[in-house]
Amino acid sequence: MLSETAIKEFGESLRGGIVKPGDSNYDESRKIWNAMIDRKPALIVQVTNADDVSSAMIFAVANKLDITVRGAGHNIAGNCICDGGLMIDFSLMKKTRVDVENKIAYVEPGATLKDFDAEVQKHGLATPVGINSTTGIAGLTLGGGFGWLTRKYGFTIDNLLSAEVVTVDGKKLKASENENSDLFWAIRGGGGNFGVVTQFEFKLYPVGPEILAGLLVFPFKEAKSILQQYRDLIQTTTPEFNVWVVLRKAPPLPFLPEEVHGKEVVVLAICVVSDFDKGEKQIEKLRGFGKPVGEFIGRMLYINWQQIFDPLLTPGARNYWKSHNFVDLNDGAMDSMIEYAGKLPSPQCEIFIAYLEGKSNSVPASAMAYSNRDLKYILNVHGRWDDAKQDKDCINWAREFFDATSKFASAGAYVNFMTEEENERVAKAYGPNYKKLVEIKKKYDPNNLLKHNQNIKPTA
Ligand SMILES: Cc1cc2nc3c(=O)[nH]c(=O)nc-3n(C[C@H](O)[C@H](O)[C@H](O)COP(=O)(O)OP(=O)(O)OC[C@H]3O[C@@H](n4cnc5c(N)ncnc54)[C@H](O)[C@@H]3O)c2cc1C
């Protein structure tokens, strides 16, 4: 039990604030994106600078409280919060500062992708991040980070220049190629295992403000042929052009005829970052794949495209996800996708394929913690629903589909898409880099105080 006096003194030592059970904002402050997670920390420390983080770590250790760290609270596993622990909450640290001349952004860890994109796009700049704007930059970066710009510019971590980190003993360190380079190596993919990041420094590129993008929707009966033609075409394209595939029930979007609403469809999500004339020609080829039931394609602001999927991925639903890496997309994998897309247990469930071939494949697997440099596709199974009564059906559907496609998967896994129960997959996710990660964990967190994450144990 924490004494009121100890909490009060600790609170007074912070520039930020404390939220505790019974406070009017406690329930709101402990809410995270996945509604399946309902945990009650003993203290939520709303930090405003690295000193607050340092004090929070020292207080947690002195009072034997588990530490969790919340960027924007998006991670499916819900590791950013635990019952009875101390949550370091970055919701008051969301700033992005842009050095336009040198094309660099300095970003606080509470920023969402929307916060980040808004600032950098004021200058026509961007770096690869994810595709749902409410996702946090912190968790996304520390696990890897990929999105529409990944084919051209790599993963988010490939563009991380440095980070400021508070280690479990409360020390403030800089991690870069030149300073604490082992720590810098580890945080690029190794998640929140090594310390708490209080600032990220990213390299930026000219992007937009307009891109060519949109959705092309085909009837489900054409799925196999669309998938095969997609695979054959996408491999011939350059990294400025990208198409991802979603198999799901059609939402009632205005550009789709009413008769397909609620029916299974194949969606090609298209993003052309530059070279629009060439992109238009490729899109024309996509149209010829079959008989589209609707399309919504055109020039739009990059920043708007970055938010286009937000209405399908709002917070507050129940979620259970699984994911595989693929180096190719063979017919067997497609058959499984079509089979399971044909028995979606809720209208919000979907099967999703991202194509990532490009810059990332040229980075050596040993360059940083994230090692899956042969992957070309990430398959993501989004189990998503509203009613707890559907938990069993939706979770079983995702697990069975994951098992059915395991034999087609390549090495590694993306830790950012892992559920809480997948901790045994963590070592496999890092493959040849796991041993080195364990050594670095021993150095920076020998007692595994940062264990609420896709955990790398110092004793492994
Ligand atoms: C709807 C949705 C869409 C997504 N789309 C993509 C996508 O397109 N591309 C992609 O790559 N990923 C995507 N993801 C996965 C996403 O990258 C992870 O969920 C990520 O962990 C979210 O980061 P967060 O800061 O919001 O998470 P949080 O839940 O706040 O944090 C996750 C974990 O990160 C660690 N952490 C957070 N902040 C810090 C910090 N400052 N210092 C140290 N450790 C910290 C902690 O271990 C914490 O448990 C998506 C997830 C969702 C739910």
Coordinates of C-alpha atoms and ligand atoms in Angstrom, one line a residue:
M1 CA 0.0 0.0 0.0
L2 CA 1.3 3.4 -0.9
S3 CA 0.9 6.0 1.8
E4 CA -1.0 9.2 1.0
T5 CA 2.0 11.2 2.2
A6 CA 4.4 9.4 -0.1
I7 CA 2.1 10.0 -3.0
K8 CA 1.7 13.6 -2.1
E9 CA 5.4 14.2 -1.8
F10 CA 6.1 12.4 -5.1
G11 CA 3.4 14.4 -6.8
E12 CA 4.9 17.7 -5.6
S13 CA 8.3 16.7 -6.9
L14 CA 6.9 16.5 -10.5
R15 CA 6.3 19.2 -13.1
G16 CA 3.6 17.0 -14.5
G17 CA 0.8 15.4 -12.4
I18 CA -0.5 12.2 -10.8
V19 CA -3.9 10.5 -11.4
K20 CA -5.0 7.9 -8.9
P21 CA -8.0 5.7 -8.2
G22 CA -10.9 7.8 -7.1
D23 CA -9.8 10.9 -9.1
S24 CA -12.5 12.2 -11.5
N25 CA -10.2 11.7 -14.5
Y26 CA -8.9 8.2 -13.4
D27 CA -11.2 6.1 -15.6
E28 CA -10.6 8.3 -18.7
S29 CA -6.8 8.3 -18.1
R30 CA -6.6 4.5 -17.9
K31 CA -8.6 3.9 -21.1
I32 CA -6.6 2.6 -24.1
W33 CA -7.4 1.8 -27.7
N34 CA -8.3 -1.9 -27.3
A35 CA -11.5 -2.1 -25.2
M36 CA -10.6 -5.7 -24.2
I37 CA -8.0 -4.2 -21.8
D38 CA -9.5 -2.9 -18.5
R39 CA -6.7 -2.5 -16.0
K40 CA -6.4 -0.4 -12.8
P41 CA -3.0 1.0 -12.1
A42 CA -2.1 2.3 -8.6
L43 CA -0.7 5.5 -10.1
I44 CA -0.8 7.2 -13.5
V45 CA 2.1 9.7 -13.7
Q46 CA 1.5 12.3 -16.4
V47 CA 5.0 13.3 -17.2
T48 CA 6.1 16.6 -18.8
N49 CA 9.8 16.1 -19.2
A50 CA 12.7 13.6 -18.7
D51 CA 13.1 14.6 -15.0
D52 CA 9.6 13.5 -14.3
V53 CA 10.3 10.2 -16.0
S54 CA 13.4 9.7 -14.0
S55 CA 11.5 10.5 -10.7
A56 CA 8.7 8.1 -11.7
M57 CA 11.2 5.3 -12.3
I58 CA 12.9 5.9 -9.0
F59 CA 9.6 6.1 -7.1
A60 CA 8.3 2.9 -8.7
V61 CA 11.4 1.0 -7.8
A62 CA 11.5 2.3 -4.2
N63 CA 7.8 1.3 -3.8
K64 CA 8.1 -2.0 -5.6
L65 CA 5.5 -1.0 -8.2
D66 CA 5.5 -2.5 -11.7
I67 CA 6.4 0.1 -14.3
T68 CA 4.4 0.4 -17.6
V69 CA 4.9 3.1 -20.3
R70 CA 2.1 4.6 -22.4
G71 CA 2.8 6.4 -25.7
A72 CA -0.6 6.8 -27.2
G73 CA -2.1 3.6 -25.7
H74 CA -2.7 1.9 -29.1
N75 CA -0.9 -1.4 -28.7
I76 CA -3.2 -4.3 -29.1
A77 CA -1.6 -6.3 -26.2
G78 CA -2.3 -3.5 -23.7
N79 CA 1.2 -3.7 -22.2
C80 CA 1.2 0.0 -21.5
I81 CA -1.0 -0.6 -18.4
C82 CA -1.2 -3.1 -15.6
D83 CA -3.2 -3.6 -12.4
G84 CA -1.6 -2.1 -9.4
G85 CA 1.4 -0.6 -11.2
L86 CA 2.8 2.8 -12.0
M87 CA 2.0 3.9 -15.5
I88 CA 4.3 6.5 -17.1
D89 CA 1.8 8.4 -19.3
F90 CA 3.1 10.6 -22.1
S91 CA -0.3 12.2 -23.0
L92 CA 1.0 15.6 -22.0
M93 CA 4.2 15.3 -24.2
K94 CA 3.1 15.5 -27.8
K95 CA 5.2 18.2 -29.4
T96 CA 7.0 17.9 -32.7
R97 CA 9.7 20.4 -33.6
V98 CA 10.9 20.6 -37.2
D99 CA 14.4 21.7 -38.3
V100 CA 13.3 22.5 -41.9
E101 CA 16.7 23.2 -43.2
N102 CA 18.2 19.9 -42.2
K103 CA 15.0 17.9 -42.6
I104 CA 14.9 16.6 -39.1
A105 CA 12.0 16.3 -36.6
Y106 CA 12.3 16.1 -32.8
V107 CA 9.3 14.4 -31.5
E108 CA 7.9 13.8 -28.0
P109 CA 6.7 10.3 -27.2
G110 CA 3.0 11.1 -26.6
A111 CA 2.6 12.3 -30.1
T112 CA 0.2 10.4 -32.3
L113 CA 0.9 10.0 -36.0
K114 CA -1.7 12.7 -36.6
D115 CA 0.2 15.1 -34.4
F116 CA 3.5 14.3 -36.1
D117 CA 2.2 14.4 -39.7
A118 CA 0.5 17.7 -39.0
E119 CA 3.7 19.4 -38.0
V120 CA 6.0 17.9 -40.6
Q121 CA 3.6 18.4 -43.5
K122 CA 3.4 22.1 -42.8
H123 CA 6.8 22.0 -44.5
G124 CA 6.0 19.3 -47.1
L125 CA 8.0 16.7 -45.2
A126 CA 7.3 13.2 -43.8
T127 CA 9.0 10.0 -42.7
P128 CA 7.5 6.5 -42.9
V129 CA 4.9 5.9 -40.1
G130 CA 1.8 3.8 -39.8
I131 CA -1.6 4.1 -41.5
N132 CA -4.0 4.9 -38.7
S133 CA -3.4 8.4 -37.4
T134 CA -4.4 7.7 -33.8
T135 CA -1.4 5.3 -33.3
G136 CA 1.4 6.5 -31.1
I137 CA 4.8 7.4 -32.6
A138 CA 6.6 5.9 -29.6
G139 CA 5.4 2.3 -29.6
L140 CA 5.3 2.3 -33.4
T141 CA 8.9 3.4 -33.7
L142 CA 10.3 1.2 -30.9
G143 CA 8.8 -1.9 -32.5
G144 CA 9.8 -1.0 -36.1
G145 CA 7.1 1.1 -37.8
F146 CA 5.9 0.7 -41.4
G147 CA 3.4 2.4 -43.6
W148 CA 2.8 3.9 -47.1
L149 CA 6.3 5.4 -47.4
T150 CA 8.2 2.2 -46.3
R151 CA 8.8 0.9 -49.8
K152 CA 10.7 4.1 -50.6
Y153 CA 12.2 5.1 -47.3
G154 CA 12.3 2.0 -45.1
F155 CA 10.8 1.4 -41.7
T156 CA 10.4 4.2 -39.1
I157 CA 13.5 2.9 -37.3
D158 CA 15.5 3.2 -40.5
N159 CA 15.0 6.9 -40.2
L160 CA 15.6 7.3 -36.5
L161 CA 18.7 9.4 -35.9
S162 CA 18.8 9.4 -32.2
A163 CA 16.7 9.1 -29.0
E164 CA 16.8 10.5 -25.5
V165 CA 16.3 7.7 -23.1
V166 CA 15.8 7.4 -19.3
T167 CA 17.2 4.1 -18.0
V168 CA 15.7 2.2 -15.1
D169 CA 18.2 3.7 -12.6
G170 CA 16.8 7.2 -13.6
K171 CA 19.8 8.2 -15.7
K172 CA 19.2 10.3 -18.9
L173 CA 21.2 9.1 -21.9
K174 CA 21.4 9.9 -25.5
A175 CA 21.3 7.0 -27.9
S176 CA 22.7 7.4 -31.4
E177 CA 25.3 5.8 -33.7
N178 CA 27.9 7.7 -31.8
E179 CA 26.6 7.7 -28.2
N180 CA 25.5 4.5 -26.4
S181 CA 25.4 2.9 -29.8
D182 CA 24.4 -0.5 -28.2
L183 CA 21.3 1.1 -26.7
F184 CA 20.6 2.8 -30.1
W185 CA 20.9 -0.6 -31.8
A186 CA 18.5 -2.2 -29.3
I187 CA 15.7 0.4 -29.3
R188 CA 15.4 0.2 -33.1
G189 CA 13.0 -2.7 -33.0
G190 CA 13.6 -3.9 -29.4
G191 CA 10.5 -2.1 -28.1
G192 CA 10.3 -0.6 -24.6
N193 CA 12.7 -3.2 -23.1
F194 CA 15.7 -0.9 -22.5
G195 CA 14.6 2.4 -21.2
V196 CA 12.0 5.0 -21.5
V197 CA 12.3 7.3 -24.5
T198 CA 11.6 11.0 -23.9
Q199 CA 12.5 12.3 -27.4
F200 CA 12.9 10.8 -30.9
E201 CA 14.9 12.4 -33.7
F202 CA 13.8 11.5 -37.2
K203 CA 15.1 12.1 -40.7
L204 CA 12.5 13.6 -43.0
Y205 CA 11.9 13.6 -46.8
P206 CA 9.9 15.8 -49.1
V207 CA 6.5 14.2 -49.5
G208 CA 3.2 15.6 -50.9
P209 CA 1.5 17.7 -49.9
E210 CA -0.6 16.0 -52.6
I211 CA -0.3 12.3 -53.4
L212 CA -2.4 10.0 -55.7
A213 CA -4.3 7.5 -53.7
G214 CA -7.5 5.7 -53.1
L215 CA -9.5 2.5 -53.0
L216 CA -10.5 0.1 -55.8
V217 CA -13.1 -2.5 -54.8
F218 CA -13.8 -5.8 -56.4
P219 CA -16.5 -8.5 -55.8
F220 CA -15.4 -11.3 -53.5
K221 CA -16.1 -13.9 -56.2
E222 CA -13.1 -12.5 -58.1
A223 CA -10.8 -12.7 -55.0
K224 CA -8.4 -15.4 -56.2
S225 CA -7.8 -13.9 -59.6
I226 CA -7.4 -10.4 -58.1
L227 CA -4.9 -11.6 -55.6
Q228 CA -2.9 -13.5 -58.2
Q229 CA -2.8 -10.5 -60.6
Y230 CA -2.0 -8.2 -57.7
R231 CA 1.0 -10.4 -56.7
D232 CA 2.3 -10.5 -60.2
L233 CA 1.9 -6.8 -60.8
I234 CA 3.1 -5.4 -57.5
Q235 CA 6.5 -7.1 -57.8
T236 CA 7.2 -5.2 -61.1
T237 CA 6.5 -1.8 -59.6
T238 CA 8.8 0.8 -58.2
P239 CA 8.8 1.9 -54.5
E240 CA 6.9 5.2 -55.3
F241 CA 3.8 3.0 -56.0
N242 CA 2.1 0.8 -53.5
V243 CA -1.0 -1.3 -53.1
W244 CA -2.2 -3.2 -50.1
V245 CA -5.1 -5.6 -50.0
V246 CA -7.9 -5.9 -47.6
L247 CA -10.5 -8.7 -47.5
R248 CA -13.5 -7.6 -45.5
K249 CA -17.2 -6.9 -45.5
A250 CA -17.9 -3.6 -47.4
P251 CA -18.7 -0.7 -45.1
P252 CA -21.6 1.5 -46.3
L253 CA -19.3 3.9 -48.2
P254 CA -20.9 6.4 -50.6
F255 CA -18.9 5.3 -53.6
L256 CA -20.1 1.7 -53.2
P257 CA -23.5 0.5 -54.5
E258 CA -25.9 -0.4 -51.7
E259 CA -26.1 -4.0 -52.8
V260 CA -22.5 -4.7 -51.8
H261 CA -22.8 -3.0 -48.3
G262 CA -22.1 -5.7 -45.7
K263 CA -20.9 -8.2 -48.3
E264 CA -17.4 -9.5 -48.6
V265 CA -15.2 -7.6 -51.0
V266 CA -11.6 -7.3 -52.1
V267 CA -10.2 -3.8 -51.5
L268 CA -7.0 -2.6 -53.2
A269 CA -5.7 0.4 -51.2
I270 CA -3.4 2.4 -53.5
C271 CA -0.8 5.0 -52.6
V272 CA 1.4 6.7 -55.2
V273 CA 3.9 9.0 -53.6
S274 CA 5.4 10.6 -56.7
D275 CA 5.5 10.0 -60.5
F276 CA 1.8 10.3 -60.8
D277 CA 1.6 9.8 -64.6
K278 CA 3.3 6.4 -64.2
G279 CA 1.1 5.7 -61.2
E280 CA -2.1 6.4 -63.2
K281 CA -1.0 3.9 -65.8
Q282 CA -0.5 1.3 -63.1
I283 CA -3.9 2.0 -61.6
E284 CA -5.4 1.5 -65.0
K285 CA -3.9 -2.0 -65.0
L286 CA -5.4 -2.6 -61.6
R287 CA -8.9 -1.7 -62.9
G288 CA -8.4 -4.3 -65.6
F289 CA -8.0 -7.1 -62.9
G290 CA -11.8 -7.7 -63.0
K291 CA -15.1 -5.8 -62.7
P292 CA -14.7 -3.3 -59.9
V293 CA -17.8 -2.5 -57.9
G294 CA -16.6 0.9 -56.9
E295 CA -13.6 3.2 -56.8
F296 CA -12.5 6.3 -54.9
I297 CA -9.2 7.4 -56.4
G298 CA -7.6 10.8 -57.0
R299 CA -5.1 13.4 -55.9
M300 CA -5.5 14.1 -52.2
L301 CA -3.4 15.6 -49.4
Y302 CA -1.0 13.0 -47.9
I303 CA -2.2 14.1 -44.5
N304 CA -5.8 13.2 -45.4
W305 CA -4.8 9.8 -46.8
Q306 CA -3.0 9.1 -43.5
Q307 CA -6.4 9.4 -41.8
I308 CA -8.5 7.6 -44.4
F309 CA -8.7 4.4 -42.4
D310 CA -9.4 6.0 -39.0
P311 CA -13.2 5.6 -39.2
L312 CA -12.7 1.8 -39.5
L313 CA -10.2 1.8 -36.6
T314 CA -11.8 3.9 -33.9
P315 CA -10.9 3.3 -30.3
G316 CA -13.3 1.4 -28.1
A317 CA -13.9 -1.8 -30.0
R318 CA -12.6 -5.2 -28.9
N319 CA -9.6 -6.4 -30.8
Y320 CA -7.5 -9.5 -31.2
W321 CA -4.8 -9.5 -33.9
K322 CA -2.4 -12.0 -35.4
S323 CA 0.3 -11.5 -38.0
H324 CA 2.8 -13.3 -40.2
N325 CA 5.7 -12.2 -42.4
F326 CA 5.9 -13.5 -46.0
V327 CA 8.6 -13.4 -48.6
D328 CA 6.1 -14.4 -51.3
L329 CA 2.4 -14.7 -51.6
N330 CA 1.7 -18.2 -52.9
D331 CA -1.6 -19.6 -54.1
G332 CA -2.0 -21.8 -50.9
A333 CA -1.8 -18.7 -48.7
M334 CA -4.4 -17.0 -51.0
D335 CA -6.7 -20.0 -50.7
S336 CA -6.6 -19.7 -46.9
M337 CA -7.2 -16.0 -47.0
I338 CA -10.2 -16.4 -49.2
E339 CA -11.6 -19.3 -47.0
Y340 CA -11.3 -17.3 -43.8
A341 CA -12.5 -14.0 -45.4
G342 CA -15.6 -16.1 -46.4
K343 CA -16.4 -16.7 -42.7
L344 CA -15.7 -13.4 -41.0
P345 CA -17.2 -13.6 -37.5
S346 CA -18.1 -9.9 -37.3
P347 CA -18.5 -7.0 -39.9
Q348 CA -15.4 -5.3 -38.6
C349 CA -13.0 -8.3 -38.9
E350 CA -10.6 -8.1 -41.8
I351 CA -7.6 -9.8 -43.4
F352 CA -5.0 -7.3 -44.5
I353 CA -1.8 -7.6 -46.6
A354 CA 0.8 -4.9 -46.7
Y355 CA 3.5 -4.9 -49.3
L356 CA 6.8 -3.6 -48.1
E357 CA 9.4 -4.6 -50.6
G358 CA 12.0 -1.9 -51.3
K359 CA 14.4 0.1 -49.1
S360 CA 14.0 -2.1 -46.0
N361 CA 15.3 -5.1 -47.9
S362 CA 18.7 -3.4 -48.5
V363 CA 19.3 -2.9 -44.7
P364 CA 21.5 -5.7 -43.2
A365 CA 19.6 -7.8 -40.7
S366 CA 22.4 -7.1 -38.1
A367 CA 22.2 -3.3 -38.5
M368 CA 19.7 -3.0 -35.6
A369 CA 17.4 -5.1 -33.4
Y370 CA 14.7 -5.5 -36.0
S371 CA 16.0 -8.2 -38.3
N372 CA 13.2 -9.3 -40.7
R373 CA 14.9 -7.8 -43.7
D374 CA 13.8 -10.4 -46.2
L375 CA 10.1 -9.8 -45.8
K376 CA 8.0 -8.5 -48.6
Y377 CA 4.5 -8.8 -47.2
I378 CA 3.0 -8.5 -43.7
L379 CA -0.2 -10.4 -43.3
N380 CA -2.4 -9.0 -40.5
V381 CA -5.5 -10.6 -39.2
H382 CA -7.7 -8.0 -37.5
G383 CA -10.2 -9.6 -35.2
R384 CA -12.4 -6.7 -34.2
W385 CA -15.9 -6.6 -32.7
D386 CA -18.0 -4.8 -30.2
D387 CA -19.8 -7.3 -28.0
A388 CA -17.9 -9.3 -25.4
K389 CA -20.3 -12.2 -26.1
Q390 CA -18.4 -12.5 -29.5
D391 CA -15.0 -12.8 -27.9
K392 CA -14.7 -16.6 -28.3
D393 CA -15.8 -16.7 -32.0
C394 CA -13.7 -13.8 -33.1
I395 CA -10.6 -14.9 -31.2
N396 CA -10.9 -18.5 -32.5
W397 CA -11.4 -17.2 -36.1
A398 CA -8.2 -15.2 -35.9
R399 CA -6.2 -18.0 -34.2
E400 CA -7.4 -20.7 -36.7
F401 CA -6.6 -18.4 -39.7
F402 CA -3.2 -17.7 -38.2
D403 CA -2.5 -21.4 -37.8
A404 CA -3.7 -22.2 -41.3
T405 CA -1.3 -19.7 -42.8
S406 CA 1.7 -20.5 -40.6
K407 CA 3.1 -22.9 -43.1
F408 CA 3.4 -20.1 -45.7
A409 CA 5.1 -17.6 -43.3
S410 CA 8.8 -16.6 -43.4
A411 CA 11.1 -16.1 -40.5
G412 CA 10.5 -13.5 -37.8
A413 CA 7.4 -11.6 -36.7
Y414 CA 6.4 -8.0 -36.1
V415 CA 6.3 -7.5 -32.3
N416 CA 4.0 -4.5 -32.7
F417 CA 1.2 -6.8 -33.8
M418 CA 1.6 -9.4 -31.1
T419 CA -1.0 -10.1 -28.5
E420 CA -0.1 -10.5 -24.8
E421 CA -0.1 -14.2 -25.0
E422 CA 2.6 -14.3 -27.7
N423 CA 5.6 -13.8 -25.5
E424 CA 7.1 -17.1 -26.6
R425 CA 7.3 -15.7 -30.1
V426 CA 9.5 -12.8 -29.1
A427 CA 12.8 -14.6 -29.5
K428 CA 11.8 -15.9 -32.9
A429 CA 10.7 -12.4 -33.9
Y430 CA 14.3 -11.2 -33.5
G431 CA 16.0 -14.3 -34.9
P432 CA 19.8 -13.9 -35.1
N433 CA 19.7 -10.7 -33.2
Y434 CA 18.0 -12.1 -30.0
K435 CA 21.3 -13.1 -28.3
K436 CA 22.7 -9.6 -28.6
L437 CA 19.4 -8.1 -27.4
V438 CA 19.6 -10.3 -24.2
E439 CA 23.2 -9.0 -23.6
I440 CA 22.1 -5.4 -24.0
K441 CA 19.0 -6.0 -21.7
K442 CA 21.4 -7.4 -19.1
K443 CA 23.4 -4.2 -19.2
Y444 CA 20.5 -1.6 -19.2
D445 CA 17.8 -3.5 -17.3
P446 CA 19.3 -6.5 -15.5
N447 CA 16.3 -6.9 -13.2
N448 CA 13.8 -6.8 -16.0
L449 CA 11.9 -3.8 -14.4
L450 CA 10.7 -3.0 -17.9
K451 CA 8.8 -6.3 -18.4
H452 CA 5.4 -5.1 -19.6
N453 CA 6.3 -5.3 -23.3
Q454 CA 7.1 -8.0 -25.8
N455 CA 9.7 -9.0 -23.3
I456 CA 13.3 -9.8 -23.8
K457 CA 14.4 -11.4 -20.6
P458 CA 17.9 -10.6 -19.2
T459 CA 18.1 -14.3 -18.1
A460 CA 17.2 -15.9 -21.4
Ligands
LIG1 C1 -5.4 0.4 -35.4 C2 -3.9 0.1 -35.5 C3 -3.3 0.4 -36.6 C4 -1.9 0.1 -36.7 N1 -1.2 0.3 -37.8 C5 0.1 0.2 -37.9 C6 0.9 0.5 -39.0 O1 0.3 0.9 -40.0 N2 2.2 0.3 -39.0 C7 2.9 -0.2 -37.9 O2 4.1 -0.3 -38.0 N3 2.2 -0.5 -36.8 C8 0.8 -0.3 -36.7 N4 0.2 -0.6 -35.6 C9 0.9 -1.2 -34.4 C10 1.5 -0.1 -33.6 O3 2.7 0.2 -34.1 C11 1.6 -0.5 -32.1 O4 0.4 -0.8 -31.6 C12 2.4 0.5 -31.3 O5 2.8 -0.2 -30.1 C13 1.5 1.6 -30.9 O6 2.2 2.6 -30.2 P1 1.6 3.4 -29.0 O7 2.7 4.3 -28.5 O8 0.3 4.0 -29.4 O9 1.3 2.2 -28.0 P2 1.3 2.1 -26.4 O10 0.3 1.0 -26.1 O11 1.2 3.4 -25.7 O12 2.7 1.5 -26.1 C14 3.1 0.2 -26.5 C15 4.4 -0.2 -25.9 O13 5.5 0.6 -26.3 C16 6.4 0.8 -25.3 N5 6.5 2.3 -25.2 C17 5.6 3.2 -25.5 N6 6.1 4.4 -25.3 C18 7.3 4.3 -24.9 C19 8.4 5.2 -24.5 N7 8.3 6.5 -24.6 N8 9.6 4.6 -24.1 C20 9.7 3.3 -24.0 N9 8.8 2.4 -24.4 C21 7.6 2.9 -24.8 C22 5.8 0.2 -24.1 O14 6.4 -1.1 -23.9 C23 4.4 0.0 -24.4 O15 3.8 -1.1 -23.7 C24 -1.2 -0.4 -35.5 C25 -1.9 -0.6 -34.4 C26 -3.3 -0.4 -34.3 C27 -4.0 -0.7 -33.1

